[in-house]
C-alpha cells in the first residue's frame, strides 16, 4: 500500500522539451509547482538542500541523453538533501533524518526542486565533514572518476590519456591516478587549463589546438605506454586520439561534450578496430550502480567520501545560486564548464 506524504506541493525546474537546437539551457526549463505523489514501495522523500548542474543535465535538456526526455518533469540527476519520509523497509526507516547524496530515479521527477522522490538505494549517507555543496556532487563525477581509473587498472594500463581533462571527472581522474602511481596525459582546448592540471599531478598536458598536437600525443603515448583513453568528448576526437595510441589500446567512452547535436554523437576508427585491435567500450555510472550489489555501492561511496575528506577530491564551484538566479548561472555553465560547477540551493 502506498504511503501518503505529509508534504503536498513541490516547486522545481521542469523540462520544456523543444526541437529548437539554438535555445539556451535556461529556455529549456520552467519553474513549476505540482503535487508530490505518494511514495511507492522502495521510495523515500528527500528535502533537497543543494544540487549541481552536470554536462549530462545539459544534454538531457536537449533531449539527446541516453534516457528518454520526460517533458514537464523536474530535471536534475543528483544532489544532497535530508530524508524526511520513507516507504522502503528497514533501510528506508534508517535513512529518515539523515543527510544523503542522492541520484534521481529514472523516469520520474529529478532533483532540481524543493523535494525529490527517489529509491532508497539511490541515497548514500554523507559524512559530517563534507559540506552540502560538495555532497551534492558526490555521486556522478567522483564515483565516475574512481570507476574509470580502476577499470584502467584492470586493463593493465601504465598511463592514461584523458581528454577534456579540465572537467570535474578529468580532474578527479588526474588526482586519483596520481595517488595510485599512474601517469596521466591530459588534453585540453584552453591554454589557461595547462598550469592548473599540472599542479593537480598530470604528467603531461597537451593543447589540442597546437599544430604538432597529434605528433606530441603519439610520442607521449609511446613513451609512457598509454593504452587507455578516458573519453568524454566522443565524435571525431575518439578516432584521432586512438590513432596516436599503441595497438590494442582501449577507449572508455563515458560522455559526449562534442558540440554536435547528432543523437549518435560518435565516430569510431573502424580500420583501427579491425587491424590494430583497438577496443571501444562505454561506461555509465547508473548502469554500474544498477548492476552492483549494495555492498559494492557502499564501498564505492565510502572510498569517494574518504577521498573528499583527504582533499584528494574536491569539486570546483563557480557559483551557488537560488531559484531566482538559476537561469543565468546555468547558461554561464553551458558555455564555461571548466570555470566550475553551478550549485542550486533548493530550499533557501
Coordinates of C-alpha atoms in Angstrom, one line a residue:
X1 CA 0.0 0.0 0.0
X2 CA 1.4 3.4 -1.0
X3 CA 2.3 5.7 1.9
X4 CA 0.9 9.3 1.6
X5 CA 3.4 12.1 2.1
X6 CA 2.9 14.9 4.6
X7 CA 4.3 17.4 2.1
X8 CA 1.7 18.1 -0.6
X9 CA 3.3 20.6 -3.1
X10 CA 6.6 20.8 -4.7
X11 CA 8.3 23.6 -6.6
X12 CA 11.1 22.9 -9.1
X13 CA 12.5 23.3 -12.6
X14 CA 10.7 21.2 -15.2
X15 CA 11.8 20.3 -18.7
X16 CA 10.3 22.3 -21.6
X17 CA 11.3 20.0 -24.4
X18 CA 12.0 21.8 -27.7
X19 CA 13.3 20.8 -31.1
X20 CA 15.0 24.2 -31.5
X21 CA 18.7 23.4 -31.1
X22 CA 19.6 27.1 -30.7
X23 CA 17.6 27.6 -27.4
X24 CA 19.7 28.4 -24.3
X25 CA 19.6 26.0 -21.4
X26 CA 17.6 28.5 -19.3
X27 CA 14.9 28.5 -22.0
X28 CA 14.5 24.7 -21.8
X29 CA 13.3 24.8 -18.2
X30 CA 10.4 26.4 -16.4
X31 CA 9.6 26.9 -12.7
X32 CA 6.6 24.8 -11.9
X33 CA 4.6 23.8 -8.8
X34 CA 2.9 20.4 -8.7
X35 CA 1.7 17.8 -6.1
X36 CA 4.1 15.3 -4.6
X37 CA 3.0 11.7 -5.4
X38 CA 2.5 9.1 -2.8
X39 CA 5.6 7.1 -2.1
X40 CA 5.8 3.7 -3.8
X41 CA 7.4 0.7 -2.1
X42 CA 11.2 1.3 -2.0
X43 CA 11.0 5.1 -2.3
X44 CA 11.9 7.9 0.0
X45 CA 11.1 11.6 0.1
X46 CA 14.0 13.9 0.4
X47 CA 14.0 17.6 1.3
X48 CA 16.6 19.0 -1.1
X49 CA 19.4 21.2 0.1
X50 CA 21.7 21.5 -2.9
X51 CA 22.0 20.2 -6.5
X52 CA 24.7 20.7 -9.2
X53 CA 24.4 21.2 -12.9
X54 CA 26.4 18.5 -14.8
X55 CA 27.1 18.2 -18.5
X56 CA 24.7 15.2 -18.6
X57 CA 21.9 17.5 -17.3
X58 CA 22.5 19.9 -20.2
X59 CA 22.5 17.0 -22.8
X60 CA 19.2 15.8 -21.2
X61 CA 17.7 19.2 -21.7
X62 CA 18.4 18.9 -25.4
X63 CA 16.6 15.6 -25.5
X64 CA 19.8 13.8 -26.5
X65 CA 20.7 11.9 -23.4
X66 CA 20.6 8.1 -23.0
X67 CA 17.3 8.4 -21.0
X68 CA 14.1 9.4 -22.9
X69 CA 13.3 13.1 -22.0
X70 CA 10.3 13.4 -19.8
X71 CA 8.5 16.6 -20.7
X72 CA 7.3 18.7 -17.7
X73 CA 9.2 16.5 -15.3
X74 CA 11.6 18.2 -12.9
X75 CA 15.2 18.0 -14.1
X76 CA 18.4 17.2 -12.2
X77 CA 20.3 14.0 -11.8
X78 CA 22.0 14.3 -8.4
X79 CA 22.0 16.4 -5.2
X80 CA 22.1 16.5 -1.5
X81 CA 19.2 16.5 1.0
X82 CA 17.7 15.2 4.1
X83 CA 15.4 12.1 4.0
X84 CA 12.1 13.1 5.7
X85 CA 9.8 10.2 4.8
X86 CA 10.3 6.6 3.7
X87 CA 8.3 3.7 2.3
X88 CA 11.3 1.4 2.0
X89 CA 11.6 -1.1 4.8
X90 CA 14.3 -1.1 7.4
X91 CA 16.8 0.7 5.2
X92 CA 14.3 3.5 4.5
X93 CA 13.5 3.9 8.2
X94 CA 17.2 4.1 9.0
X95 CA 17.6 6.8 6.4
X96 CA 14.9 9.1 7.8
X97 CA 16.5 12.2 9.3
X98 CA 19.9 11.5 7.6
X99 CA 21.7 13.8 5.2
X100 CA 22.3 11.9 1.9
X101 CA 23.8 12.3 -1.5
X102 CA 21.2 11.1 -3.9
X103 CA 20.6 10.2 -7.6
X104 CA 17.4 10.8 -9.3
X105 CA 15.2 7.8 -10.1
X106 CA 15.0 7.4 -13.9
X107 CA 11.6 8.0 -15.4
X108 CA 10.2 10.3 -12.7
X109 CA 10.9 13.8 -11.4
X110 CA 14.5 14.9 -10.9
X111 CA 16.1 16.8 -8.1
X112 CA 16.1 20.5 -9.1
X113 CA 13.3 21.1 -6.7
X114 CA 12.3 21.7 -3.1
X115 CA 11.7 18.0 -2.7
X116 CA 12.6 14.8 -4.5
X117 CA 11.2 11.3 -4.6
X118 CA 13.8 8.5 -5.3
X119 CA 14.7 5.0 -4.5
X120 CA 16.1 4.4 -1.1
X121 CA 19.1 2.6 -2.5
X122 CA 19.9 5.7 -4.6
X123 CA 20.7 7.5 -1.3
X124 CA 24.1 7.4 0.3
X125 CA 24.5 8.8 3.8
X126 CA 27.1 11.6 3.9
X127 CA 29.9 12.2 6.4
X128 CA 29.6 15.3 8.6
X129 CA 32.9 16.8 7.4
X130 CA 31.6 17.1 3.8
X131 CA 29.7 20.3 3.0
X132 CA 26.3 20.4 1.4
X133 CA 27.8 21.9 -1.8
X134 CA 30.4 19.2 -2.1
X135 CA 28.0 16.4 -1.0
X136 CA 25.7 17.4 -3.9
X137 CA 28.4 16.5 -6.4
X138 CA 29.4 13.3 -4.6
X139 CA 27.9 10.7 -6.9
X140 CA 28.1 11.4 -10.6
X141 CA 31.6 12.8 -11.1
X142 CA 33.8 11.5 -8.3
X143 CA 32.3 8.0 -8.4
X144 CA 32.8 8.0 -12.2
X145 CA 36.4 9.1 -11.8
X146 CA 37.1 6.3 -9.4
X147 CA 35.4 3.6 -11.5
X148 CA 37.2 4.8 -14.7
X149 CA 40.7 4.7 -13.1
X150 CA 40.0 1.3 -11.5
X151 CA 38.8 0.0 -14.9
X152 CA 42.1 1.2 -16.5
X153 CA 43.9 -0.7 -13.8
X154 CA 42.1 -3.9 -14.7
X155 CA 43.2 -3.3 -18.3
X156 CA 46.8 -3.1 -17.0
X157 CA 47.3 0.5 -18.2
X158 CA 50.6 2.1 -17.3
X159 CA 49.4 5.5 -18.3
X160 CA 46.0 7.0 -19.2
X161 CA 45.0 9.6 -21.8
X162 CA 42.2 11.9 -20.5
X163 CA 40.5 14.3 -23.0
X164 CA 38.6 17.3 -21.8
X165 CA 40.7 16.9 -18.8
X166 CA 39.7 20.3 -17.2
X167 CA 36.3 18.8 -16.5
X168 CA 35.4 17.7 -12.9
X169 CA 35.7 14.0 -13.9
X170 CA 39.0 14.7 -15.6
X171 CA 40.4 16.5 -12.6
X172 CA 39.2 13.6 -10.4
X173 CA 40.9 11.1 -12.6
X174 CA 44.2 13.0 -12.5
X175 CA 44.2 13.2 -8.7
X176 CA 43.2 9.6 -8.1
X177 CA 45.5 8.2 -10.7
X178 CA 48.4 10.2 -9.2
X179 CA 47.6 8.8 -5.8
X180 CA 47.8 5.3 -7.3
X181 CA 51.0 6.0 -9.2
X182 CA 49.5 6.0 -12.7
X183 CA 50.6 8.7 -15.1
X184 CA 48.0 10.8 -17.0
X185 CA 48.3 12.5 -20.3
X186 CA 45.7 15.3 -20.3
X187 CA 44.4 17.1 -23.3
X188 CA 42.7 20.5 -23.2
X189 CA 41.5 23.2 -25.5
X190 CA 42.4 26.2 -23.5
X191 CA 46.0 27.3 -22.6
X192 CA 44.7 28.6 -19.2
X193 CA 44.0 25.0 -18.1
X194 CA 47.5 23.7 -18.6
X195 CA 49.1 25.0 -15.3
X196 CA 46.2 24.0 -13.1
X197 CA 46.2 20.4 -14.4
X198 CA 50.0 20.2 -14.0
X199 CA 49.5 21.4 -10.4
X200 CA 47.0 18.6 -9.8
X201 CA 49.5 16.0 -10.9
X202 CA 49.0 15.4 -14.6
X203 CA 52.3 14.1 -16.1
X204 CA 51.7 15.8 -19.4
X205 CA 49.1 18.4 -20.5
X206 CA 48.7 18.9 -24.3
X207 CA 46.9 21.7 -26.0
X208 CA 44.7 20.3 -28.8
X209 CA 44.9 23.4 -30.9
X210 CA 48.7 23.4 -31.5
X211 CA 50.0 22.4 -34.9
X212 CA 52.0 19.4 -33.6
X213 CA 49.4 18.2 -31.1
X214 CA 48.9 14.8 -32.8
X215 CA 52.7 14.2 -33.1
X216 CA 53.2 15.1 -29.4
X217 CA 50.4 12.9 -28.3
X218 CA 51.7 9.9 -30.3
X219 CA 55.2 10.3 -28.9
X220 CA 54.0 10.6 -25.3
X221 CA 51.6 7.6 -25.7
X222 CA 54.6 5.5 -27.0
X223 CA 57.0 6.7 -24.3
X224 CA 54.5 6.1 -21.4
X225 CA 52.8 3.1 -22.8
X226 CA 49.4 4.8 -22.5
X227 CA 46.9 2.2 -23.5
X228 CA 43.6 3.5 -22.1
X229 CA 41.7 6.6 -23.2
X230 CA 39.1 8.1 -20.9
X231 CA 36.9 9.8 -23.5
X232 CA 34.2 12.3 -22.6
X233 CA 34.3 14.1 -26.0
X234 CA 33.3 11.4 -28.5
X235 CA 32.7 12.3 -32.1
X236 CA 36.0 12.7 -34.1
X237 CA 38.1 13.0 -31.0
X238 CA 37.8 9.3 -30.2
X239 CA 39.3 8.3 -33.6
X240 CA 42.0 11.0 -33.5
X241 CA 43.3 10.0 -30.1
X242 CA 43.2 6.3 -30.6
X243 CA 45.2 6.8 -33.8
X244 CA 48.0 8.1 -31.7
X245 CA 47.9 5.3 -29.1
X246 CA 49.6 1.9 -29.2
X247 CA 48.0 -1.2 -30.8
X248 CA 45.4 -3.0 -28.6
X249 CA 44.5 0.2 -26.7
X250 CA 41.1 0.8 -25.2
X251 CA 38.8 3.8 -25.3
X252 CA 36.3 4.1 -22.5
X253 CA 33.6 6.5 -23.7
X254 CA 31.7 7.9 -20.7
X255 CA 30.4 11.2 -22.1
X256 CA 29.8 13.4 -25.1
X257 CA 31.0 17.0 -24.9
X258 CA 31.3 17.5 -28.6
X259 CA 29.3 20.4 -29.9
X260 CA 27.2 18.4 -32.4
X261 CA 23.6 17.7 -31.7
X262 CA 23.8 14.4 -33.5
X263 CA 22.0 11.9 -31.3
X264 CA 24.5 9.3 -32.2
X265 CA 27.5 11.5 -31.3
X266 CA 30.3 9.2 -32.1
X267 CA 32.7 8.5 -35.0
X268 CA 34.9 5.5 -34.4
X269 CA 38.0 4.3 -36.3
X270 CA 36.7 1.1 -37.8
X271 CA 40.0 0.3 -39.6
X272 CA 41.9 0.7 -36.3
X273 CA 39.4 -1.5 -34.5
X274 CA 39.9 -4.2 -37.2
X275 CA 43.6 -4.1 -38.0
X276 CA 45.1 -2.6 -34.8
X277 CA 42.9 -4.5 -32.4
X278 CA 41.7 -1.2 -30.7
X279 CA 38.8 -1.6 -28.3
X280 CA 35.9 0.7 -27.5
X281 CA 33.7 0.3 -24.5
X282 CA 31.2 2.5 -22.7
X283 CA 30.7 3.5 -19.1
X284 CA 27.6 4.9 -17.4
X285 CA 27.5 5.2 -13.7
X286 CA 23.8 4.5 -13.5
X287 CA 24.3 1.1 -15.1
X288 CA 27.2 0.4 -12.8
X289 CA 25.1 1.1 -9.7
X290 CA 22.2 -0.8 -11.0
X291 CA 24.3 -3.9 -11.7
X292 CA 26.4 -3.7 -8.5
X293 CA 25.3 -5.2 -5.2
X294 CA 24.6 -2.9 -2.3
X295 CA 28.0 -3.8 -0.6
X296 CA 29.9 -2.7 -3.8
X297 CA 28.0 0.6 -3.9
X298 CA 28.6 1.2 -0.2
X299 CA 32.3 0.5 -0.6
X300 CA 32.5 2.9 -3.5
X301 CA 30.6 5.6 -1.5
X302 CA 32.9 5.2 1.5
X303 CA 36.0 5.3 -0.7
X304 CA 34.9 8.5 -2.5
X305 CA 33.9 10.3 0.7
X306 CA 37.2 9.4 2.3
X307 CA 39.0 10.9 -0.7
X308 CA 36.9 14.0 -0.3
X309 CA 37.8 14.3 3.4
X310 CA 41.5 13.8 2.5
X311 CA 41.4 16.5 -0.1
X312 CA 42.1 14.2 -3.0
X313 CA 38.7 15.0 -4.5
X314 CA 37.3 18.5 -4.5
X315 CA 34.6 19.8 -6.8
X316 CA 35.4 23.3 -8.2
X317 CA 32.4 25.5 -7.7
X318 CA 31.8 28.6 -9.8
X319 CA 28.7 29.9 -8.2
X320 CA 26.0 29.0 -5.7
X321 CA 22.6 30.4 -6.6
X322 CA 18.9 30.1 -5.6
X323 CA 15.9 29.7 -7.8
X324 CA 15.9 33.3 -8.9
X325 CA 19.4 33.3 -10.3
X326 CA 19.5 29.8 -11.7
X327 CA 18.7 30.6 -15.3
X328 CA 21.6 33.0 -15.8
X329 CA 24.0 30.7 -14.0
X330 CA 23.1 27.6 -16.0
X331 CA 23.7 29.4 -19.2
X332 CA 27.1 30.5 -18.0
X333 CA 28.0 26.9 -17.1
X334 CA 26.8 25.7 -20.5
X335 CA 29.5 27.9 -22.1
X336 CA 32.2 27.8 -19.5
X337 CA 32.2 24.3 -17.8
X338 CA 35.8 24.5 -16.8
X339 CA 35.0 27.5 -14.5
X340 CA 33.5 25.1 -12.0
X341 CA 30.1 23.8 -11.0
X342 CA 26.9 25.8 -10.6
X343 CA 25.2 24.7 -7.4
X344 CA 21.5 25.3 -6.8
X345 CA 20.2 26.0 -3.3
X346 CA 16.9 24.2 -3.4
X347 CA 15.4 25.4 -0.1
X348 CA 17.0 28.8 0.5

